[in-house]
Coordinates of C-alpha atoms and ligand atoms in Angstrom, one line a residue:
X926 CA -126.8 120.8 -97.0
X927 CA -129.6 118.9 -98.9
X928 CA -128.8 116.0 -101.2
X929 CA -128.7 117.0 -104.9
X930 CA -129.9 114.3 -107.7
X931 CA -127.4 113.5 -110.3
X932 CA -129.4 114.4 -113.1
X933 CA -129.5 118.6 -111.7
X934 CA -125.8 118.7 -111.2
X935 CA -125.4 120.5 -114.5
X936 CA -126.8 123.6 -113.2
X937 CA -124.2 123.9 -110.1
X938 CA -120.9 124.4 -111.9
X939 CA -118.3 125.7 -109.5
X940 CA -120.7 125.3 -106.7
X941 CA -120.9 122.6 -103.8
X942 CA -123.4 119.6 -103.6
X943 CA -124.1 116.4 -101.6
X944 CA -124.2 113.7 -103.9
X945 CA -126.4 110.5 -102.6
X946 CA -125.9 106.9 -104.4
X947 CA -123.9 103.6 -105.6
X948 CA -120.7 103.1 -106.4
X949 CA -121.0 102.4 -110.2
X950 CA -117.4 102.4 -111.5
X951 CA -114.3 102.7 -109.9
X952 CA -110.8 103.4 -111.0
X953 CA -108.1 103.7 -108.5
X954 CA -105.3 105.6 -110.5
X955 CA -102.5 105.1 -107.3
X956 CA -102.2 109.1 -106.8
X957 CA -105.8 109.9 -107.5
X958 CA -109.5 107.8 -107.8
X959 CA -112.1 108.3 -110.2
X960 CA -115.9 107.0 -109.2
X961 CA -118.8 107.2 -111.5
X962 CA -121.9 107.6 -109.0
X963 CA -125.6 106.8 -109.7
X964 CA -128.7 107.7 -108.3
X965 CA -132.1 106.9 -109.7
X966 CA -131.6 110.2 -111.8
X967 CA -128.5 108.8 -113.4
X968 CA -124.8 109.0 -113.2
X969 CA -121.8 111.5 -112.8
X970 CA -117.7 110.9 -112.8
X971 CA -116.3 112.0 -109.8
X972 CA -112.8 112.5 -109.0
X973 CA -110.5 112.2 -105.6
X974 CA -107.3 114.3 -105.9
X975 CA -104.2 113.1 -103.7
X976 CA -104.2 115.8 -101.3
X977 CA -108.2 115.1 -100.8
X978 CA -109.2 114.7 -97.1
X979 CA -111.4 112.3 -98.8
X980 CA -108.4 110.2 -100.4
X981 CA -107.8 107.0 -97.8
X982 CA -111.7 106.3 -97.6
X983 CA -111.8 106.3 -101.9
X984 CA -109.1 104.0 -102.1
X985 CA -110.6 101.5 -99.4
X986 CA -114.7 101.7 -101.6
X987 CA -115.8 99.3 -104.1
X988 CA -118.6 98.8 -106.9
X989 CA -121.8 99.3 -105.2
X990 CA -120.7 100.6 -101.6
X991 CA -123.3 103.0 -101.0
X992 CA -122.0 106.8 -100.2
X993 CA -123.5 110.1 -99.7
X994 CA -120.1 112.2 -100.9
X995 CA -120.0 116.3 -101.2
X996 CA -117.7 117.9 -103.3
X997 CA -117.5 120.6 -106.0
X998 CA -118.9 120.9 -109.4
X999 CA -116.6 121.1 -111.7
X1000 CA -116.5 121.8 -115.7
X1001 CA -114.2 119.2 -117.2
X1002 CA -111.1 120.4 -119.3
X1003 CA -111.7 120.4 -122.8
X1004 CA -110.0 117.2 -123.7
X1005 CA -112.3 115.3 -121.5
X1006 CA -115.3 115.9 -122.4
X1007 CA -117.8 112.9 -123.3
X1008 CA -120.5 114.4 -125.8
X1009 CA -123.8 112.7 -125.9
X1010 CA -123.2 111.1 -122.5
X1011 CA -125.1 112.4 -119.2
X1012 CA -123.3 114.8 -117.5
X1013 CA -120.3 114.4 -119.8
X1014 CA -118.9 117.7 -119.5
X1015 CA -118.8 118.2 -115.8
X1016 CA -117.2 116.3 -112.8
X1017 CA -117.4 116.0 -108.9
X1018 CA -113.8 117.2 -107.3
X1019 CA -114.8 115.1 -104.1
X1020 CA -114.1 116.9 -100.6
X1021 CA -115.7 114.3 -98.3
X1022 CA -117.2 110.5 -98.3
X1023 CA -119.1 109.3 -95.9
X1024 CA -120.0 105.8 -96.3
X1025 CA -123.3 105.1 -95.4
X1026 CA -123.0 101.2 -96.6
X1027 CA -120.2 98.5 -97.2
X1028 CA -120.8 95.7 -99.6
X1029 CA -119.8 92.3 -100.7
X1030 CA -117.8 91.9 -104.0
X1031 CA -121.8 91.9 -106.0
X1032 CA -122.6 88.5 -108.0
X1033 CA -122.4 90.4 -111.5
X1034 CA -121.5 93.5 -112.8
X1035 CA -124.6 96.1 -112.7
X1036 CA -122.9 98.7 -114.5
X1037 CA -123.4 97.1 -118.5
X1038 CA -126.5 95.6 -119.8
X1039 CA -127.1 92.6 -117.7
X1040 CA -128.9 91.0 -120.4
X1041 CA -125.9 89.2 -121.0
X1042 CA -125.8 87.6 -117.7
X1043 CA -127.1 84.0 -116.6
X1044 CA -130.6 84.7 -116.0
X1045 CA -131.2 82.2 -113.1
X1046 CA -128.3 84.4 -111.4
X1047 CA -129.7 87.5 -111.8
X1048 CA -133.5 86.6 -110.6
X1049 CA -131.9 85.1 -107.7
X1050 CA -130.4 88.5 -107.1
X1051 CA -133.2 90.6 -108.7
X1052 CA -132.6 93.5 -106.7
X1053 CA -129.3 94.1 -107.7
X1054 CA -130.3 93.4 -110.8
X1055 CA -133.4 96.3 -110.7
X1056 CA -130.2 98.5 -110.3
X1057 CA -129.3 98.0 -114.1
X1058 CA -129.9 101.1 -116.3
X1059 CA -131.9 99.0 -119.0
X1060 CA -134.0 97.3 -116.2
X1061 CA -134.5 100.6 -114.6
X1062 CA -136.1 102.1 -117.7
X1063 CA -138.1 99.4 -117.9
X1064 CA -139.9 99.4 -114.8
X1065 CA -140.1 103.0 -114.8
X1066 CA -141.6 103.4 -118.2
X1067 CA -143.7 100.9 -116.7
X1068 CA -145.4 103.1 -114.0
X1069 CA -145.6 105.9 -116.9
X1070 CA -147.5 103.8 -119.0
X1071 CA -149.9 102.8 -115.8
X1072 CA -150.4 106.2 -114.7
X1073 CA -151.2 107.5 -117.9
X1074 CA -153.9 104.7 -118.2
X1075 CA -154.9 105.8 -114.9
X1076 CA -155.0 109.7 -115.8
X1077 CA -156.7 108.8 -119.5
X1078 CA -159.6 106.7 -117.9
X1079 CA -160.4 109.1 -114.8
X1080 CA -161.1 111.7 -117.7
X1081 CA -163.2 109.6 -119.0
X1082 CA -165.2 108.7 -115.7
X1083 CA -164.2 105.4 -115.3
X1084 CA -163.6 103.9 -111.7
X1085 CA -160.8 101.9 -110.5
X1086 CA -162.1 99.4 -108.1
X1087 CA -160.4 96.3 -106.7
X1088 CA -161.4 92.9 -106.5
X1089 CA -160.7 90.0 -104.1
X1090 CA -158.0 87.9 -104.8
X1091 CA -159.9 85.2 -102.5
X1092 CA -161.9 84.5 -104.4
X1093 CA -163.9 81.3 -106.3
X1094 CA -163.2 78.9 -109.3
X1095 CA -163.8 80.7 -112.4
X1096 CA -163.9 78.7 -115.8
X1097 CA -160.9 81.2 -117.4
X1098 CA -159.3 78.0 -119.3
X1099 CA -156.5 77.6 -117.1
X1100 CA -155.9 75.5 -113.8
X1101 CA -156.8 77.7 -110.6
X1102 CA -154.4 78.8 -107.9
X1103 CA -156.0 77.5 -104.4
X1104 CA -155.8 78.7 -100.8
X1105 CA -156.9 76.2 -98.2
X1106 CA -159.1 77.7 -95.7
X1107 CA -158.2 77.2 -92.1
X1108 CA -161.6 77.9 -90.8
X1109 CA -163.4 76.0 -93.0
X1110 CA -161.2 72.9 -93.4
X1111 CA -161.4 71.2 -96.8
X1112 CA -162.8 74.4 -98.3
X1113 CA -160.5 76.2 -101.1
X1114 CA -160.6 79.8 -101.8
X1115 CA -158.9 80.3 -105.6
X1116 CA -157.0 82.9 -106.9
X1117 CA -158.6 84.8 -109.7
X1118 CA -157.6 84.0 -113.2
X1119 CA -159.2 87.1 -114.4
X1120 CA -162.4 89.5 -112.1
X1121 CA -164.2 88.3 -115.1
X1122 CA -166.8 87.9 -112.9
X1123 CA -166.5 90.3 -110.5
X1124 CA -166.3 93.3 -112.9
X1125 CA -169.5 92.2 -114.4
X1126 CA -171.3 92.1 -111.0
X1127 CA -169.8 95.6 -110.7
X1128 CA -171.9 96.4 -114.2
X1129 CA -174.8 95.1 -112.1
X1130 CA -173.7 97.1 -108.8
X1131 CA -174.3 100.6 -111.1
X1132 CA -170.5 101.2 -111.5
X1133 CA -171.2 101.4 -115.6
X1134 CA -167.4 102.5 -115.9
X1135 CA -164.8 100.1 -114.6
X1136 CA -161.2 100.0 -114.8
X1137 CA -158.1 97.7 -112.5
X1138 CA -154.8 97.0 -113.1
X1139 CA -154.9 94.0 -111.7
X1140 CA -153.0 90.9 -110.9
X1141 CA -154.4 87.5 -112.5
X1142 CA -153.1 84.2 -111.6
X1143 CA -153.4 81.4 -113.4
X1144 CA -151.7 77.8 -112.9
X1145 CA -150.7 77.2 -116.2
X1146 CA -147.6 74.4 -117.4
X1147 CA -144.6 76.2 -118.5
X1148 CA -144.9 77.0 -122.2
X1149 CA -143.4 80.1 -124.2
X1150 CA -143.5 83.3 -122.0
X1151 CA -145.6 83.0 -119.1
X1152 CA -145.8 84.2 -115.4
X1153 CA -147.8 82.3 -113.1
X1154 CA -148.8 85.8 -112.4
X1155 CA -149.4 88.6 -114.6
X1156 CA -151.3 91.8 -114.8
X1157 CA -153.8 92.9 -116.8
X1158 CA -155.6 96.6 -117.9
X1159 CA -159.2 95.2 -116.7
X1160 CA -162.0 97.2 -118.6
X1161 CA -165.9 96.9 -118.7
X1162 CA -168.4 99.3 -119.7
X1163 CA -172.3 99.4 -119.3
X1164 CA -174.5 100.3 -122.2
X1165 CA -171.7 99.6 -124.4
X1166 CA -171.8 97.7 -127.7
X1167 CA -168.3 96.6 -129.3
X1168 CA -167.8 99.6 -131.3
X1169 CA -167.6 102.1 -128.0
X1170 CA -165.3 99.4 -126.5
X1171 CA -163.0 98.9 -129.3
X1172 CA -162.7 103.1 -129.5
X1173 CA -162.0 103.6 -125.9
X1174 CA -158.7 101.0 -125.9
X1175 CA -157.3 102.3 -129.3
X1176 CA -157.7 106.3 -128.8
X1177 CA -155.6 104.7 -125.1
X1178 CA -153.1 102.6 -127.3
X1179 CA -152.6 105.7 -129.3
X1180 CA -152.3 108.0 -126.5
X1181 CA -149.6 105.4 -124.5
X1182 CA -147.6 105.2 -127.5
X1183 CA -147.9 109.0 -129.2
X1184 CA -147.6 110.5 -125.5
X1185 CA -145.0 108.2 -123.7
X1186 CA -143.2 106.7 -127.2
X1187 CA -142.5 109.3 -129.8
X1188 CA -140.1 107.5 -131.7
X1189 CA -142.9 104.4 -132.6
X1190 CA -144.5 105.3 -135.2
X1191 CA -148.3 103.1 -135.6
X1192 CA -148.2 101.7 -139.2
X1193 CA -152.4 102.4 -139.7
X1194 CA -154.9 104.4 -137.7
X1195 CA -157.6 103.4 -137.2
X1196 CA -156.6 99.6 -136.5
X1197 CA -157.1 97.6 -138.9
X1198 CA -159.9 94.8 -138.5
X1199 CA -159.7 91.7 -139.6
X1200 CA -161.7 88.8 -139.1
X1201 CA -161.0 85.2 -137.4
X1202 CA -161.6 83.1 -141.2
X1203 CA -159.7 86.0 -143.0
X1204 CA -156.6 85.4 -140.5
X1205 CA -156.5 82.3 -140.5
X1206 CA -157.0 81.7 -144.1
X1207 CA -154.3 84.7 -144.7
X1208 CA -152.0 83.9 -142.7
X1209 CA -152.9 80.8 -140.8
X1210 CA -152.8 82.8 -137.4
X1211 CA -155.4 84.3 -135.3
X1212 CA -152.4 87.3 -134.4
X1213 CA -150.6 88.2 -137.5
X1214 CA -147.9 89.8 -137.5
X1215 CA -149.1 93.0 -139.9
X1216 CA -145.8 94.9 -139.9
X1217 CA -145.1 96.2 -143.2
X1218 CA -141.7 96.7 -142.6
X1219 CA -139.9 94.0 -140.4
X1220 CA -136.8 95.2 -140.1
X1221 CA -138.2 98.8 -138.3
X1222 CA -138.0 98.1 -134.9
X1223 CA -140.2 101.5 -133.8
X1224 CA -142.9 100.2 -136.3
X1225 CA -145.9 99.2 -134.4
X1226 CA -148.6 97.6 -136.4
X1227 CA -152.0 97.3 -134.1
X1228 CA -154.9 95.8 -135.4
X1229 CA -158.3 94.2 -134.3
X1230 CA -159.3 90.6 -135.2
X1231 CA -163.0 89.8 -134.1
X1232 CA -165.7 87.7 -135.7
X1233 CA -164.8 84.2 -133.6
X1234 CA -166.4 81.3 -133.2
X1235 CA -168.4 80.9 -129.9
X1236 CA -167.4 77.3 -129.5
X1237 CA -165.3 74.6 -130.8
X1238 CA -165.7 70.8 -130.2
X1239 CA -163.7 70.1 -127.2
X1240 CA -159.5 68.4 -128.2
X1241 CA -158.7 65.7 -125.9
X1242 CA -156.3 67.7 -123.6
X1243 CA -157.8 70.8 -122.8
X1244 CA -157.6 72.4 -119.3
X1245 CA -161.2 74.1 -119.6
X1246 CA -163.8 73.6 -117.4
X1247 CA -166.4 72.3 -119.7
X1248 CA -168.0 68.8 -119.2
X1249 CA -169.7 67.6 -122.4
X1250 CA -168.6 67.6 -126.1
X1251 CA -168.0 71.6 -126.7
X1252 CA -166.3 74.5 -125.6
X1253 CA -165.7 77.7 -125.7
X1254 CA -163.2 79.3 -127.6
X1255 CA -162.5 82.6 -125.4
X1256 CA -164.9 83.2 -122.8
X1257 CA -168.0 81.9 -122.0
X1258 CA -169.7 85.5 -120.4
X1259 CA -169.9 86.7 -124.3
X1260 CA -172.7 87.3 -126.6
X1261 CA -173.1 85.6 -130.1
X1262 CA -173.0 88.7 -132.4
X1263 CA -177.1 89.8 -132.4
X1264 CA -177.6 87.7 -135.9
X1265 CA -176.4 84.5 -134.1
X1266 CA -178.1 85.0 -131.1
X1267 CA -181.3 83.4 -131.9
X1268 CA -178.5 80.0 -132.7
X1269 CA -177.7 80.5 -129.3
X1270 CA -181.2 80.4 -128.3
X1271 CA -182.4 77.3 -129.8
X1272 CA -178.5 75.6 -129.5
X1273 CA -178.0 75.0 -132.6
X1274 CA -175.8 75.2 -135.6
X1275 CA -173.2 75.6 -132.5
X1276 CA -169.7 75.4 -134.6
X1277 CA -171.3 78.5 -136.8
X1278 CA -172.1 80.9 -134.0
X1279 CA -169.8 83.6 -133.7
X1280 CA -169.0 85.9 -130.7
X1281 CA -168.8 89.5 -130.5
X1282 CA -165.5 88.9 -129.0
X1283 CA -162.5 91.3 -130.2
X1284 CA -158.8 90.6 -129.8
X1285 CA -156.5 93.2 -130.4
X1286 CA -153.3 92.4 -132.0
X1287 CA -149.9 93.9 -131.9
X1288 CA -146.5 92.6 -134.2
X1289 CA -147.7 89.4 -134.0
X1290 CA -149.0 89.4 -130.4
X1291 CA -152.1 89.6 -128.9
X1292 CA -152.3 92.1 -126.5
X1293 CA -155.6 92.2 -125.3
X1294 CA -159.4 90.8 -126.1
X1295 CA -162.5 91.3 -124.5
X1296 CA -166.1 90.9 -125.6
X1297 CA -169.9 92.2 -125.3
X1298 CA -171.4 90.1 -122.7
X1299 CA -174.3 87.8 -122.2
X1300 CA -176.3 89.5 -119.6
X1301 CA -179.7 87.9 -120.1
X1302 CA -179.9 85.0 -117.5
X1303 CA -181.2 82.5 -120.0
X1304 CA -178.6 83.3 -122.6
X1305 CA -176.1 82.7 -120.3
X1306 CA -177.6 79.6 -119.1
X1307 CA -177.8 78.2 -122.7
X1308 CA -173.9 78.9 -123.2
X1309 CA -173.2 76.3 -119.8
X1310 CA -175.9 73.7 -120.6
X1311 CA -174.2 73.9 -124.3
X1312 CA -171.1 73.3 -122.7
X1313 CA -172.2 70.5 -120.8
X1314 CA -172.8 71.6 -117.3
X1315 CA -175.7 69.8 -115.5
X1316 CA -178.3 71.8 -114.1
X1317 CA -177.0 71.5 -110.6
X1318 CA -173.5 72.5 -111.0
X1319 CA -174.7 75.5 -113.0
X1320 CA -176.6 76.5 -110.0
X1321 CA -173.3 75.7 -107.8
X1322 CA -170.5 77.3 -110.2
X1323 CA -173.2 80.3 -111.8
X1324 CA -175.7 80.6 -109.5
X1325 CA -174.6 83.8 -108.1
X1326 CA -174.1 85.3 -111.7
X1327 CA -177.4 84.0 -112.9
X1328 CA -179.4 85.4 -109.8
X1329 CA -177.7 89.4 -110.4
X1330 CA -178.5 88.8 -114.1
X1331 CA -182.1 88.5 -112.7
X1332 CA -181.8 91.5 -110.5
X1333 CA -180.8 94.5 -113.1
X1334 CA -178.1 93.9 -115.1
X1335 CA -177.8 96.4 -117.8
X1336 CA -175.8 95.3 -121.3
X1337 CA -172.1 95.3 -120.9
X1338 CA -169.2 94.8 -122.6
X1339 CA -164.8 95.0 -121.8
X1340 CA -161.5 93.7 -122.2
X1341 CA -158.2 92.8 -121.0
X1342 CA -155.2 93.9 -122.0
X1343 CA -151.9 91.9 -121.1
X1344 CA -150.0 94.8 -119.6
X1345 CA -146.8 93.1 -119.5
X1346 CA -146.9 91.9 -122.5
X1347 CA -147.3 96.2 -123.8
X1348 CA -144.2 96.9 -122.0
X1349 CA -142.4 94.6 -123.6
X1350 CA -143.3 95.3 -126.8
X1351 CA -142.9 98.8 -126.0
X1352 CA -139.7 98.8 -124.5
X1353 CA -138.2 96.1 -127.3
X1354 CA -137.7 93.5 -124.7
X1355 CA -137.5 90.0 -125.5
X1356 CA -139.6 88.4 -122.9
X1357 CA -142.4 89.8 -120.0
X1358 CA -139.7 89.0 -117.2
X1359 CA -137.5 92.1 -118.1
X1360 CA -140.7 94.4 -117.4
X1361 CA -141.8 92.7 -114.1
X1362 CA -140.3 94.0 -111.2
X1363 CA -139.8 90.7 -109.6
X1364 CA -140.7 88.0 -112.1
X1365 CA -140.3 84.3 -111.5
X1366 CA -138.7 81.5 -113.8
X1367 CA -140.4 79.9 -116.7
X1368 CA -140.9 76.9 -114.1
X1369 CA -142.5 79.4 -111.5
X1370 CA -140.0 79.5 -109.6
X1371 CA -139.4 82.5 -107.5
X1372 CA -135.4 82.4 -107.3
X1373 CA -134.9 85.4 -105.3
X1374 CA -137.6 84.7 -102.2
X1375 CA -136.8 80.6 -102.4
X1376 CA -140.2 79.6 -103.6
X1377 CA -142.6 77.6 -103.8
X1378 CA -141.6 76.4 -100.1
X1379 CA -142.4 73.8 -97.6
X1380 CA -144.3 74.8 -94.7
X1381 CA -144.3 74.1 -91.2
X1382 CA -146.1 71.0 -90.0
X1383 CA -148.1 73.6 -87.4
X1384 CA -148.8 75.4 -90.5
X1385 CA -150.4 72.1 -92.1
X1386 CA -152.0 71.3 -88.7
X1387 CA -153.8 74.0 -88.8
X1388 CA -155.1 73.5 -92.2
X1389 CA -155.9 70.2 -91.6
X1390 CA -153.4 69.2 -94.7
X1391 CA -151.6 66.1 -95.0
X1392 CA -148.9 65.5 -97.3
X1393 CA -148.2 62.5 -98.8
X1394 CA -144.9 61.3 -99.3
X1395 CA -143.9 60.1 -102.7
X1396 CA -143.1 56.3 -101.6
Ligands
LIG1873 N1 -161.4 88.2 -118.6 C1 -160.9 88.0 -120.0 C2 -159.5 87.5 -120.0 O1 -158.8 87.5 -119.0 C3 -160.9 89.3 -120.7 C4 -162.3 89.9 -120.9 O2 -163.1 89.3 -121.7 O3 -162.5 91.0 -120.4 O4 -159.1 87.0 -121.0

């Protein structure tokens, strides 16, 4: 007989089925044992009566053993049936167990919301963790949300193509992840903060419609809710001024949340806009919070907030790669809004230019941004010599942008979204870890796989690294 999933159970009353699964709950009653079983479909009460062939096995099973049992389907008697619940008017009269694993007495109980549990415990035992019913719903309204993305862009001919994680230095405003080379000693490869660059060089390459969900790493110090790696909705468009990349993400964010989220309601369609100075002078934030009502948790107030400045003077402890007295403020591939481009041009009145980047903004959070792009060579060259690069290291760092931009790169625009931070939001989770499969600490530590981790002194050999020893 073929295994059954939990969830179609309800349409085999007074027939036999092979159940697959975990040991959820179990209550040994001395003449007879009642088991709730879970699959990934959900979870059914089964029962073993005394005279059961299957009785001396149930009695010896615990949480979490993993059986395959068969049995009958059986309506319960009135007085037991749990409305509302899955499966709650039907049981499993169990004729057989075979068990196809044993297991230890489990760190934690899976069974009610983990949440409540030390977290350093249950990253260190993620997977049994995973097993949770909340967790479960996250990660799988996770994929739903991806492959809708997917389905919703592949309408809409864009491409998904992936990018090298080997990859170069690229001025994000974080610290890169490196990767020591062993055939070219002393030579890095880093781990991309963003393709920033790559998916522009796509725009150059004729793509004109790009999409990845890709994994961005960036070396960041602990602070608030961050994962030394996360994953982003990577977008960018040829031909495209911000208005045609602003309408592509929200009719997306609508679809996710109208399609996948019926019970959110968005508090104004279209989003809102509001500028950088109007934020900031409103409500002294850049991401306001623009939820009318607080207290509704389904209510989901989007909105855009563009009109930023280009470039700020540089703070004393800033991570960004600039050298002289300015930076940038998001990223330094965007365009001045056309009226400030001439600014740009002739480098001056640098605090007033603003850029045609857009963040988008949801309860307080900012979810994505993105911008039109510089894609004239010499407009991008003016935004690194205002930043303070010397001609050399522009050549060095940008050289390879600078030379496509020569070579046929049309206009071209994107964004990013912060895909786990959606989720979250989505799934009313307090923090990105609860949506990532296999997260690590807020120190970046990986608790589960024991890392980071030394390595062996062949491994170092061969990478011609020393360490030195703290004296
Ligand atoms: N690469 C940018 C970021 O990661 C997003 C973008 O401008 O497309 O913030």
């Amino acid at each position: 007989m073929q295994r059954t999933y939990i969830k179609d159970l309800k349409n085999l009353v007074g027939k036999e089925a092979i159940i697959k699964g975990w040991v959820s709950v179990r209550r040994d009653q001395g003449k007879m044992v009642f088991m709730d079983m879970r699959d990934m479909t959900g979870i059914v009460q089964c029962v073993v009566l005394p005279d059961s062939p299957a009785i001396e096995i149930a009695k010896e099973t615990r949480t979490e053993w993993v059986l395959a049992i068969s049995g009958v389907i059986n309506k319960r008697p009135e007085k037991n049936i749990k409305a509302g619940v899955q499966n709650g008017d039907i049981e499993i009269e169990i004729k057989n167990i075979e068990v196809l694993n044993k297991t230890d007495t489990p760190p934690f109980e899976i069974s009610s919301d983990t949440k409540e549990i030390n977290e350093d415990t249950r990253l260190k035992y993620r997977y049994l963790d995973l097993r949770n019913e909340r967790v479960q719903k996250n990660i799988r309204m996770r994929h739903k949300v991806i492959k809708l993305i997917r389905n919703n862009l592949d309408k809409e001919n864009f491409v998904e193509v992936e990018t090298p994680l080997l990859t170069k230095s690229t001025p994000e405003g974080a610290r890169d992840y490196v990767v020591p080379s062993r055939l070219y000693k002393g030579e890095f490869y880093a781990l991309p903060q963003s393709p920033q660059q790559y998916k522009q060089l796509l725009m150059t390459g004729g793509i004109e419609k790009y999409f990845q969900i890709a994994k961005c790493l960036r070396d960041e110090d602990s602070r608030g809710d961050r994962q030394p790696e996360f994953t982003q909705l990577d977008i960018e468009m040829s031909f495209a001024e911000r208005e045609d990349v602003m309408e592509v993400n929200e009719k997306l964010l609508i679809s996710i949340v109208e399609t996948l989220y019926p019970n959110k309601k968005i508090q104004e369609k279209p989003f809102p806009r509001i500028s950088y100075k109007e934020a900031m002078e409103k409500y002294k934030t850049d991401r306001p919070d623009l939820r009318k009502d607080k207290e509704n948790p389904d209510l989901l107030a989007f909105g855009w907030v563009i009109d930023f400045p280009f470039f700020e003077k540089v703070k004393t402890s800033t991570n960004k790669q600039t050298q002289g007295e300015w930076t940038f403020t998001h990223n330094p591939f965007s365009r001045p809004i056309p009226e400030h481009m001439d600014h740009l041009m002739k480098k001056e009145k640098l605090g007033d230019i603003i850029t045609s980047q857009y963040d988008v903004i949801l309860n307080g959070l900012e979810i994505g941004g993105g911008s039109i792009r510089n894609h004239q060579y010499k407009a991008l060259q003016k935004v690194f010599e205002i930043l303070g690069y010397e001609k050399e290291s522009i050549e060095t760092d940008f050289g390879h942008m600078l030379q496509a931009f020569k070579l046929g790169t049309p206009p071209h625009g994107g964004i990013a979204w912060g895909l786990d931070r959606l989720v979250m939001l989505l799934q009313d989770e307090p923090n990105i870890r609860e949506v990532i499969a296999f997260p690590k600490t807020g120190e970046g530590k990986d608790l589960m796989m024991n890392s980071p981790s030394k390595i062996s002194e062949k491994q170092l050999k061969e990478l011609g690294i020393k360490i030195e020893k703290k004296k």
